Tab-separated table of C-alpha atoms in Angstrom:
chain	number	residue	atom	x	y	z
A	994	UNK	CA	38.559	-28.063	174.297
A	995	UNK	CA	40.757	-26.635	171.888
A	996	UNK	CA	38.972	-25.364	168.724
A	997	UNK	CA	39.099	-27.376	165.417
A	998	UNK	CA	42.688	-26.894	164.063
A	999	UNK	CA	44.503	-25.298	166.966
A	1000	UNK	CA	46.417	-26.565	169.241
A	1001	UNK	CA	45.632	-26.383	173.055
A	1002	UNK	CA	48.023	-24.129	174.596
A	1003	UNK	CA	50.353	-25.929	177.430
A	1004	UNK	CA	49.690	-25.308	181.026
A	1005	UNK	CA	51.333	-26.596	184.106
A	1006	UNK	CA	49.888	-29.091	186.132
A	1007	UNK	CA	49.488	-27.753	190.023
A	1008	UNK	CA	52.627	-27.687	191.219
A	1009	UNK	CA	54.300	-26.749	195.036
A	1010	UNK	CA	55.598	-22.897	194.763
A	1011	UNK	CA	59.247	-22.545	193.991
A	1012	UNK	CA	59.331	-21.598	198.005
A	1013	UNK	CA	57.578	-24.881	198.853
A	1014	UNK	CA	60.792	-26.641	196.322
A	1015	UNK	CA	63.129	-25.264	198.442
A	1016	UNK	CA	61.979	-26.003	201.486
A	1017	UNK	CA	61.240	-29.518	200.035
A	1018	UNK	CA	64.770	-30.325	199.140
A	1019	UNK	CA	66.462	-28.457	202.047
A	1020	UNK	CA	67.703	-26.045	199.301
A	1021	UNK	CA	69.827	-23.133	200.406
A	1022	UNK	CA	71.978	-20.617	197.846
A	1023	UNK	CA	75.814	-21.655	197.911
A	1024	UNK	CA	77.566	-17.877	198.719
A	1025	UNK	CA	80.837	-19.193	197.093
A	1026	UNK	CA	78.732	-19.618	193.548
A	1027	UNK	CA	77.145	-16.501	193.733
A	1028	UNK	CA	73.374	-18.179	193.793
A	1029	UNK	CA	70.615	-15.994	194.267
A	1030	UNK	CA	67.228	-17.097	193.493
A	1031	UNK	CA	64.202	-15.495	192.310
A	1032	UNK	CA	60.878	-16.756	193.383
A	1033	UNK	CA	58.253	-14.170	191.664
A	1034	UNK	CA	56.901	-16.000	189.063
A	1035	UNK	CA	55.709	-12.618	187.704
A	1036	UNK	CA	59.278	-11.022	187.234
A	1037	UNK	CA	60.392	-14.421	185.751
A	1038	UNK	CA	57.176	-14.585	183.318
A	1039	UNK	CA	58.815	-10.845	182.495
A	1040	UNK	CA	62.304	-11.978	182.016
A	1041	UNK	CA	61.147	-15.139	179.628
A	1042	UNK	CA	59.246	-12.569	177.712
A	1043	UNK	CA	61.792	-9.971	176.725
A	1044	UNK	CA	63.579	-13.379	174.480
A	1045	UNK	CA	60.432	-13.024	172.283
A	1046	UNK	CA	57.811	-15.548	171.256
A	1047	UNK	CA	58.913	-18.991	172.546
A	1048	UNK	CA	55.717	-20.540	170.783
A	1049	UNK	CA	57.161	-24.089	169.515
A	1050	UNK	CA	60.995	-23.136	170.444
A	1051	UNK	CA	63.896	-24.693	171.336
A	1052	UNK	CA	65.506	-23.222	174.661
A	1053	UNK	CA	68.516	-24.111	176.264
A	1054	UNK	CA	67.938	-22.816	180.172
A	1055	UNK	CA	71.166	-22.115	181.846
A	1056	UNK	CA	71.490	-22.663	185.722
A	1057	UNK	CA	67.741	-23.197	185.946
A	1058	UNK	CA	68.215	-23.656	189.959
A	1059	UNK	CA	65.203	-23.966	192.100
A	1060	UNK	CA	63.026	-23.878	187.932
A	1061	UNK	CA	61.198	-20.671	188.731
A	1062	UNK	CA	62.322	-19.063	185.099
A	1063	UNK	CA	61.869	-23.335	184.078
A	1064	UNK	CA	58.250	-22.692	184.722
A	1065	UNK	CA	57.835	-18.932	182.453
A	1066	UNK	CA	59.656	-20.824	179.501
A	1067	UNK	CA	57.418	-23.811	180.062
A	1068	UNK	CA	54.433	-21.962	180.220
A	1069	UNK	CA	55.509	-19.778	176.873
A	1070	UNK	CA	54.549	-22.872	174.893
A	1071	UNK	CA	58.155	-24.286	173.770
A	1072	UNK	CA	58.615	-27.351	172.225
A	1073	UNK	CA	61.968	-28.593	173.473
A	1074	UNK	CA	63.312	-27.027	176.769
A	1075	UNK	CA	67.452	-28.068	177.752
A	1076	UNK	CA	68.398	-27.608	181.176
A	1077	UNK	CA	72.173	-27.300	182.222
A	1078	UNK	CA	72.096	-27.651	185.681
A	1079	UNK	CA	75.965	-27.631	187.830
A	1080	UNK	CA	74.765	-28.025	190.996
A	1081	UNK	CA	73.005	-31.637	191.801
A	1082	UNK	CA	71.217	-30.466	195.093
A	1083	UNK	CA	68.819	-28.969	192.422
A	1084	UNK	CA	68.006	-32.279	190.150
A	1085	UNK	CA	64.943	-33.824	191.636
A	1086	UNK	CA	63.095	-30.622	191.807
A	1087	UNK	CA	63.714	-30.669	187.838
A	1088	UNK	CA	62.558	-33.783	187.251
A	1089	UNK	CA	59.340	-32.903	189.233
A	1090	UNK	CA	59.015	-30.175	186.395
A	1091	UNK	CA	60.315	-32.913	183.674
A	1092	UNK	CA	57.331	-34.898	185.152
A	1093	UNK	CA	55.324	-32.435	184.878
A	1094	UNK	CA	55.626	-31.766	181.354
A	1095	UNK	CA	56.137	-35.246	179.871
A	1096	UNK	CA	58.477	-35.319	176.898
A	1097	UNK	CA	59.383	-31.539	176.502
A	1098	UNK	CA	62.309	-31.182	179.452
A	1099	UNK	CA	65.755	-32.466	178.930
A	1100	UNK	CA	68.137	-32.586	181.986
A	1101	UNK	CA	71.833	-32.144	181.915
A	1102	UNK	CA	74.024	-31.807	184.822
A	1103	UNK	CA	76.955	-30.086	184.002
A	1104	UNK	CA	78.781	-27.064	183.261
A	1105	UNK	CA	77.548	-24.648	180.940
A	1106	UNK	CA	80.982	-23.517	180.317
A	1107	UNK	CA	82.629	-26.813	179.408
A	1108	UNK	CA	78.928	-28.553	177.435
A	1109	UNK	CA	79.818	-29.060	173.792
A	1110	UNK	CA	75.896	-26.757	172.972
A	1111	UNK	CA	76.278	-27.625	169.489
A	1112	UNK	CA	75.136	-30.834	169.334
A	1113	UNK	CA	72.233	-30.227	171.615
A	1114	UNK	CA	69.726	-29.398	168.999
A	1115	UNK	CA	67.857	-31.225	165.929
A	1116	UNK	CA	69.898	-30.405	162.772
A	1117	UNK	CA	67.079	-29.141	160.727
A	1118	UNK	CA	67.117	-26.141	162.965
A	1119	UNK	CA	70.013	-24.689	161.539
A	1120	UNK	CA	69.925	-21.226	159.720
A	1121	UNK	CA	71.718	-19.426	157.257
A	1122	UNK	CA	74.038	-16.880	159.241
A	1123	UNK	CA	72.171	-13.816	156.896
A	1124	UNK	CA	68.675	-15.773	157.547
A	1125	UNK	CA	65.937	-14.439	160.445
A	1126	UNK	CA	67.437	-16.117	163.595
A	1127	UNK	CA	66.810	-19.511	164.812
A	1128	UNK	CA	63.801	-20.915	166.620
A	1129	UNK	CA	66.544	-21.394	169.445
A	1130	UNK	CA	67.657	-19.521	172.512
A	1131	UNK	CA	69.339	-19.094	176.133
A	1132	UNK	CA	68.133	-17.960	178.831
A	1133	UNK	CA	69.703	-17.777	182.088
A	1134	UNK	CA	69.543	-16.456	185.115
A	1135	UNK	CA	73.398	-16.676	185.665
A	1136	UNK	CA	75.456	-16.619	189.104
A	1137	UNK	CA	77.283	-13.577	188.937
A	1138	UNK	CA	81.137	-15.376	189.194
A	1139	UNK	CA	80.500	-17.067	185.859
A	1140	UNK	CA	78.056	-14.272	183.768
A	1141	UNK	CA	81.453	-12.671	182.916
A	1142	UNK	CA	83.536	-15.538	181.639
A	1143	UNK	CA	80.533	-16.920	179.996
A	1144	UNK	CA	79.426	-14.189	177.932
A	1145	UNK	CA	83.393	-13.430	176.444
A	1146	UNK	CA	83.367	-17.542	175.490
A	1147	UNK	CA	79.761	-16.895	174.164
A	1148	UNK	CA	80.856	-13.878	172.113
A	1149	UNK	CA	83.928	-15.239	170.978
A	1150	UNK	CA	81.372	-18.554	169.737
A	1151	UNK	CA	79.493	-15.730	167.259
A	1152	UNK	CA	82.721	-14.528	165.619
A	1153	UNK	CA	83.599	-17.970	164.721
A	1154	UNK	CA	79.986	-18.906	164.192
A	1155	UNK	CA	80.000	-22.198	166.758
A	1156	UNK	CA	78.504	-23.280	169.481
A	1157	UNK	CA	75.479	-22.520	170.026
A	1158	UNK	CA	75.620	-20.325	167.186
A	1159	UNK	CA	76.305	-22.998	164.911
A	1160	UNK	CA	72.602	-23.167	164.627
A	1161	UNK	CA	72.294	-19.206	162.964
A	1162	UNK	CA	72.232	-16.290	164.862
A	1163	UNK	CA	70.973	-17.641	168.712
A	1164	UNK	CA	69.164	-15.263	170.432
A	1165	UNK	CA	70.207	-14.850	174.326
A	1166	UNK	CA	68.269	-13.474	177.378
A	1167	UNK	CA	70.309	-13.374	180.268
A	1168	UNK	CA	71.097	-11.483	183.492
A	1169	UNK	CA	73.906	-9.849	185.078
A	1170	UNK	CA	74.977	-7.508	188.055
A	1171	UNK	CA	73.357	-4.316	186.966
A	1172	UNK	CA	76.867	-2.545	186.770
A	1173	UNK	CA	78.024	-5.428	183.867
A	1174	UNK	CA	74.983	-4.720	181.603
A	1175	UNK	CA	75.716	-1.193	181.826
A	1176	UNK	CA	78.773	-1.853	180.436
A	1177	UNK	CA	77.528	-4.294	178.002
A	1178	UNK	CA	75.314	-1.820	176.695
A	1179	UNK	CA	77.327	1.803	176.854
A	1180	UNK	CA	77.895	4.014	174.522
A	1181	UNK	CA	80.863	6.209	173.454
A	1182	UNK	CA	81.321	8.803	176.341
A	1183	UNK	CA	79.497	6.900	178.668
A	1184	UNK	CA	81.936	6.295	181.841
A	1185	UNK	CA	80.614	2.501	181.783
A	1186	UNK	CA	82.051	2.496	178.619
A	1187	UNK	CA	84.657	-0.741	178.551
A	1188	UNK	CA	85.895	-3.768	176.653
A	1189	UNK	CA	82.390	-5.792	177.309
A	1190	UNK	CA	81.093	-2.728	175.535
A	1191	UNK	CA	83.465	-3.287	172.209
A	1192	UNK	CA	83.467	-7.001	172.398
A	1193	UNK	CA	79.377	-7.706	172.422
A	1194	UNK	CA	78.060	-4.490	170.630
A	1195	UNK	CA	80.337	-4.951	167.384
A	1196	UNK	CA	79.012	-8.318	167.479
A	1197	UNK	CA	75.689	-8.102	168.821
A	1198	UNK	CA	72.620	-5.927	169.236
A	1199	UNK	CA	72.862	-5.891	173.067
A	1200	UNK	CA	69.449	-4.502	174.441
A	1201	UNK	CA	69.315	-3.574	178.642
A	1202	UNK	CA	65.748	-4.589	178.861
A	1203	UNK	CA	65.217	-3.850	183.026
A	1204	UNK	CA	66.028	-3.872	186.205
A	1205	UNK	CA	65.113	-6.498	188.756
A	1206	UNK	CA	65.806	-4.887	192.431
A	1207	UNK	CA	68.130	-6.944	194.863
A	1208	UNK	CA	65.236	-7.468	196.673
A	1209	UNK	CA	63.348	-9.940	194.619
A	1210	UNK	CA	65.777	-12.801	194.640
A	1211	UNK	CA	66.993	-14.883	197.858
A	1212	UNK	CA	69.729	-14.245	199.442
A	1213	UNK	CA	69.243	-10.401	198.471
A	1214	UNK	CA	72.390	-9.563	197.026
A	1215	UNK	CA	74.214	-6.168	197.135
A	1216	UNK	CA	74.144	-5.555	193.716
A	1217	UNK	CA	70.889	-4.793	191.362
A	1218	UNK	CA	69.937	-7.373	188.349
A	1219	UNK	CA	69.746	-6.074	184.607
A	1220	UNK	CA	68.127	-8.304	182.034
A	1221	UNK	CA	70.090	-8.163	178.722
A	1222	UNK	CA	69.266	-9.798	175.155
A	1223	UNK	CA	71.875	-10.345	172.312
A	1224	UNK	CA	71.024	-10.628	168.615
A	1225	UNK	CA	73.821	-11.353	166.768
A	1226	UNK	CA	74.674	-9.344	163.913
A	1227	UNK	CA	74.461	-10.615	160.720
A	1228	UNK	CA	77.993	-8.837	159.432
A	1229	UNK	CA	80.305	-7.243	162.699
A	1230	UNK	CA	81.262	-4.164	163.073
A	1231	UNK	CA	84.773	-5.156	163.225
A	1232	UNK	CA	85.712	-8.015	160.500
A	1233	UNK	CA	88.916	-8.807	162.367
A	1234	UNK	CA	89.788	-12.176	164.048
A	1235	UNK	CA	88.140	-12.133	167.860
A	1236	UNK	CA	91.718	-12.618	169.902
A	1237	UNK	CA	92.632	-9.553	167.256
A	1238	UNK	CA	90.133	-7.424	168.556
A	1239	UNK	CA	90.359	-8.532	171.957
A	1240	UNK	CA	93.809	-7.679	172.181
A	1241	UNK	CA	93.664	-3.787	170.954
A	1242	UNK	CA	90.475	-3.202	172.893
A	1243	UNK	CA	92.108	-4.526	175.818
A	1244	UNK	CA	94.811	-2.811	175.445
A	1245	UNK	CA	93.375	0.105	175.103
A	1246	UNK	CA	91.113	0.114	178.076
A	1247	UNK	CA	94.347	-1.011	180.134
A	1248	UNK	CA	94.695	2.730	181.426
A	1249	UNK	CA	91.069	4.062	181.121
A	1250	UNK	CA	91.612	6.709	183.318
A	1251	UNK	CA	94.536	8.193	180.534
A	1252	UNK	CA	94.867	9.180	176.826
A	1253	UNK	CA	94.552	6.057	174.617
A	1254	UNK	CA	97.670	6.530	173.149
A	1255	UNK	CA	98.821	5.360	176.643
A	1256	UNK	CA	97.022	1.988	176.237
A	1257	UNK	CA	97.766	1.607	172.464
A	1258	UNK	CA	101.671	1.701	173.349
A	1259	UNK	CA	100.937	-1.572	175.223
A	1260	UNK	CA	100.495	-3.100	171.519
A	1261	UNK	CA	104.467	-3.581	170.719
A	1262	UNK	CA	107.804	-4.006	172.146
A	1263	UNK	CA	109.757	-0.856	174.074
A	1264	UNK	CA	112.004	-1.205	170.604
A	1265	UNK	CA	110.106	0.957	168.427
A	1266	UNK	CA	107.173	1.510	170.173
A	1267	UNK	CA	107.007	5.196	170.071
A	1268	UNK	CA	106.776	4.674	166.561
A	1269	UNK	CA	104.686	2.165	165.601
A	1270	UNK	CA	102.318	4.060	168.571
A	1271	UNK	CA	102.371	6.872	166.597
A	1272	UNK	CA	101.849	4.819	162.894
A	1273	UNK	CA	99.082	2.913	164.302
A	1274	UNK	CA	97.478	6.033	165.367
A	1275	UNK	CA	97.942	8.129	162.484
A	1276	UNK	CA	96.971	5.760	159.851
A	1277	UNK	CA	93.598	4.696	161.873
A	1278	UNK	CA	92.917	8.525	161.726
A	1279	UNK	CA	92.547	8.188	165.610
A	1280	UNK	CA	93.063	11.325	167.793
A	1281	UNK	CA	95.632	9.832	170.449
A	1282	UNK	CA	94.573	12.224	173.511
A	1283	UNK	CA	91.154	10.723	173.515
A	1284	UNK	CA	90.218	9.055	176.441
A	1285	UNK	CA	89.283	5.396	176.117
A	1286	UNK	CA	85.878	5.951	176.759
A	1287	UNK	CA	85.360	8.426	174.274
A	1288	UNK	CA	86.000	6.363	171.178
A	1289	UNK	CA	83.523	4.876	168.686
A	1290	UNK	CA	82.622	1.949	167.129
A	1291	UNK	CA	84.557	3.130	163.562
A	1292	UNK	CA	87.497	4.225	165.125
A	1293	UNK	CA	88.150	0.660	166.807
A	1294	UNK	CA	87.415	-0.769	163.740
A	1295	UNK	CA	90.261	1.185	162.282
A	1296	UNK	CA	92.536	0.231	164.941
A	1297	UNK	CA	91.957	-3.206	164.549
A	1298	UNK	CA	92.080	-3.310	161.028
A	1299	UNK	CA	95.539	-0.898	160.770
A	1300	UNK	CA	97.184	-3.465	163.307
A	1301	UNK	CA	96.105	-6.254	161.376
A	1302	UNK	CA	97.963	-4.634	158.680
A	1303	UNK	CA	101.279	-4.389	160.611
A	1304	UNK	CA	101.158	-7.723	162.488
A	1305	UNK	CA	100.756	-9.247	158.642
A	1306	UNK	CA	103.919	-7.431	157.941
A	1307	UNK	CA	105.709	-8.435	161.300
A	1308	UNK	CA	104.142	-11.761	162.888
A	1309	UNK	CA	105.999	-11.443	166.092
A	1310	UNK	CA	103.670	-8.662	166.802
A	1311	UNK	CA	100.591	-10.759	167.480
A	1312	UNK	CA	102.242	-12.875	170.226
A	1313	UNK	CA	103.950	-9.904	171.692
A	1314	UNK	CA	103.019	-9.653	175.788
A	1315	UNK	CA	103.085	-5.887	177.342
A	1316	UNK	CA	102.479	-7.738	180.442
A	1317	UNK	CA	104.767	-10.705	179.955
A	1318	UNK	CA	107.815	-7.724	178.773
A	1319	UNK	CA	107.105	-6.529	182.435
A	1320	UNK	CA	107.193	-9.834	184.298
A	1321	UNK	CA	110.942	-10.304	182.314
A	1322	UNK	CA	112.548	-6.951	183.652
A	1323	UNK	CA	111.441	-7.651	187.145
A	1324	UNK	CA	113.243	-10.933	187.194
A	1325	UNK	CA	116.338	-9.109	185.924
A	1326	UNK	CA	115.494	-6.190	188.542
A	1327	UNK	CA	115.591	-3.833	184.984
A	1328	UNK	CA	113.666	-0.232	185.789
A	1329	UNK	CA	110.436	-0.251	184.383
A	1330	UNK	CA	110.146	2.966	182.658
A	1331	UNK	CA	105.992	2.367	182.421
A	1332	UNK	CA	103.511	2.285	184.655
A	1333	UNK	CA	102.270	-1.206	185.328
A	1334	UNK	CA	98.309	-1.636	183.621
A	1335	UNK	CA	95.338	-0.879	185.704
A	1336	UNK	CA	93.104	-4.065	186.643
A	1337	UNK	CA	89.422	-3.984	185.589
A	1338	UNK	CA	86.924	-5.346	187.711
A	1339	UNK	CA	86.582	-7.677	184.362
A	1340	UNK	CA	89.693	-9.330	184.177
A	1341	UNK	CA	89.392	-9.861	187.771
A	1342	UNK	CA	86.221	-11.844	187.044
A	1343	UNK	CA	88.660	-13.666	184.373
């Protein structure tokens, strides 16, 4: 028995083992959505851990699969638990859990990337943006074809301040191909160093917590697992419009491998674009045979907020299309006097 004025803490009836669930239900990881599962119970006690104390929470599970991470949350104490579940073949072993732990699951089949969040919580939840975050978060253990996409629509959710994020600042814990978090979490000079960087970490504190070997999870995929949690920041480190910054840091990762001078040309039209190149550059105090790696936080700020500046003064800027420009000459078999931009594993993703 609990002692006088505490509460008992929750525990899990005796359940099968997420192995037994998956034999139960004939459950087998789809290849073509990048399911993997992970069955240690330990490593997904670790992963619910790193998003803090849960104690009374509201969580919003994404992809919860086979429930093994369903079970850490569960176990942490929460008070409200949402699952957004795609895949159907995994419903009944939810409501087993839901069953289990009578009026603190929620089910939702659907996708994560389409369910309207924000009206998924009580009301009196909500925060002050420059309050102490939330008693809300994600967690996730997301296929790998959708961590990508999900995390941009995510970020782009905290500039605006909806969303999820409607709620205050929404902690997430979440995991990606160990290569992605490494870019999510690079610093200038680091070769990792890419627009996931930019776009999270002047938005976010973006913490790599650890590494979760291929091993653990079945299938095995070929890639390593990294566990990452965002806090967003209560002011960013770039107070420009999210396409806005999108668009530069884009651009300027376009030719990583060169000077970003090469990528900032990409900004405006072959008409002046020497020249507003070299304006843009000088007035953001930028040093244009940098590689795009190599530059920090400040000086994307001051790209950003020097082509604000000129697409103010010249709207047609802003909807101008580098790539688009290209796509016209080759129809009118014009020479292209640039070189066409390099893909990132990224926008492939896109």
């Amino acid at each position: 028995m609990a002692a006088p004025g505490k509460v008992a803490a929750f525990h899990l009836p005796p359940l099968p083992t997420i192995g037994e669930i998956i034999k139960l239900f004939r459950l087998k990881a789809q290849k073509q959505l990048s399911q993997n599962f992970l069955l240690d119970l330990r490593l997904t006690d670790k992963i619910v851990k790193q998003a803090g104390n849960l104690k009374n929470a509201h969580v919003c599970e994404v992809g919860p699969g086979p429930g093994g991470i369903t079970r850490s949350i569960l176990s942490a104490g929460v008070q409200q638990l949402l699952l957004v579940e795609k895949d159907a073949r995994f419903i009944p072993g939810l409501q087993m859990l839901s069953e289990a732990a009578p009026g603190k699951v929620r089910i939702v089949r659907g996708d994560i990337l389409t369910y309207k969040i924000e009206k998924a919580f009580p009301k009196h939840l909500k925060k002050d943006w420059a309050d102490e975050p939330p008693d809300i978060h994600i967690i996730g253990n997301l296929p790998f074809s959708v961590s990508t996409p999900l995390i941009i629509k995510w970020l782009e959710n905290v500039s605006k301040k909806d969303g999820p994020f409607i709620y205050g600042r929404t902690q997430m814990t979440l995991t990606f191909q160990k290569e992605v978090a490494e870019r999510l979490t690079a610093n200038p000079g680091d070769k990792q160093r890419s627009r996931l960087s930019i776009m999270s970490q002047h938005l976010c504190t973006v913490e790599n917590c650890f590494v979760i070997p291929g091993q653990a999870f079945v299938p095995k995929p070929q890639v390593d697992v990294a566990v990452v949690h965002f806090t967003p920041l209560v002011t960013p480190k770039i107070q420009q419009p999210f396409k806005l910054v999108e668009k530069v840091v884009q651009s300027v990762f376009q030719f990583r491998r060169k000077y970003c001078f090469r990528g900032i040309e990409t900004l405006f039209p072959e008409d002046g674009r020497l020249k507003r190149t070299e304006q843009l550059m000088m007035t953001a105090n930028v040093d244009p045979t940098l590689r795009p790696f190599q530059l920090s936080m400040s000086q994307f700020r001051n790209l950003c907020d020097t082509y604000r500046k000129m697409c103010d003064e010249d709207p047609s800027l802003f909807v101008y299309s580098y790539r688009e420009e290209l796509r016209q000459k080759k129809m009118r078999n014009l020479p292209i006097s640039t070189s066409e931009p390099e893909q990132t594993e990224e926008e492939n993703q896109l």
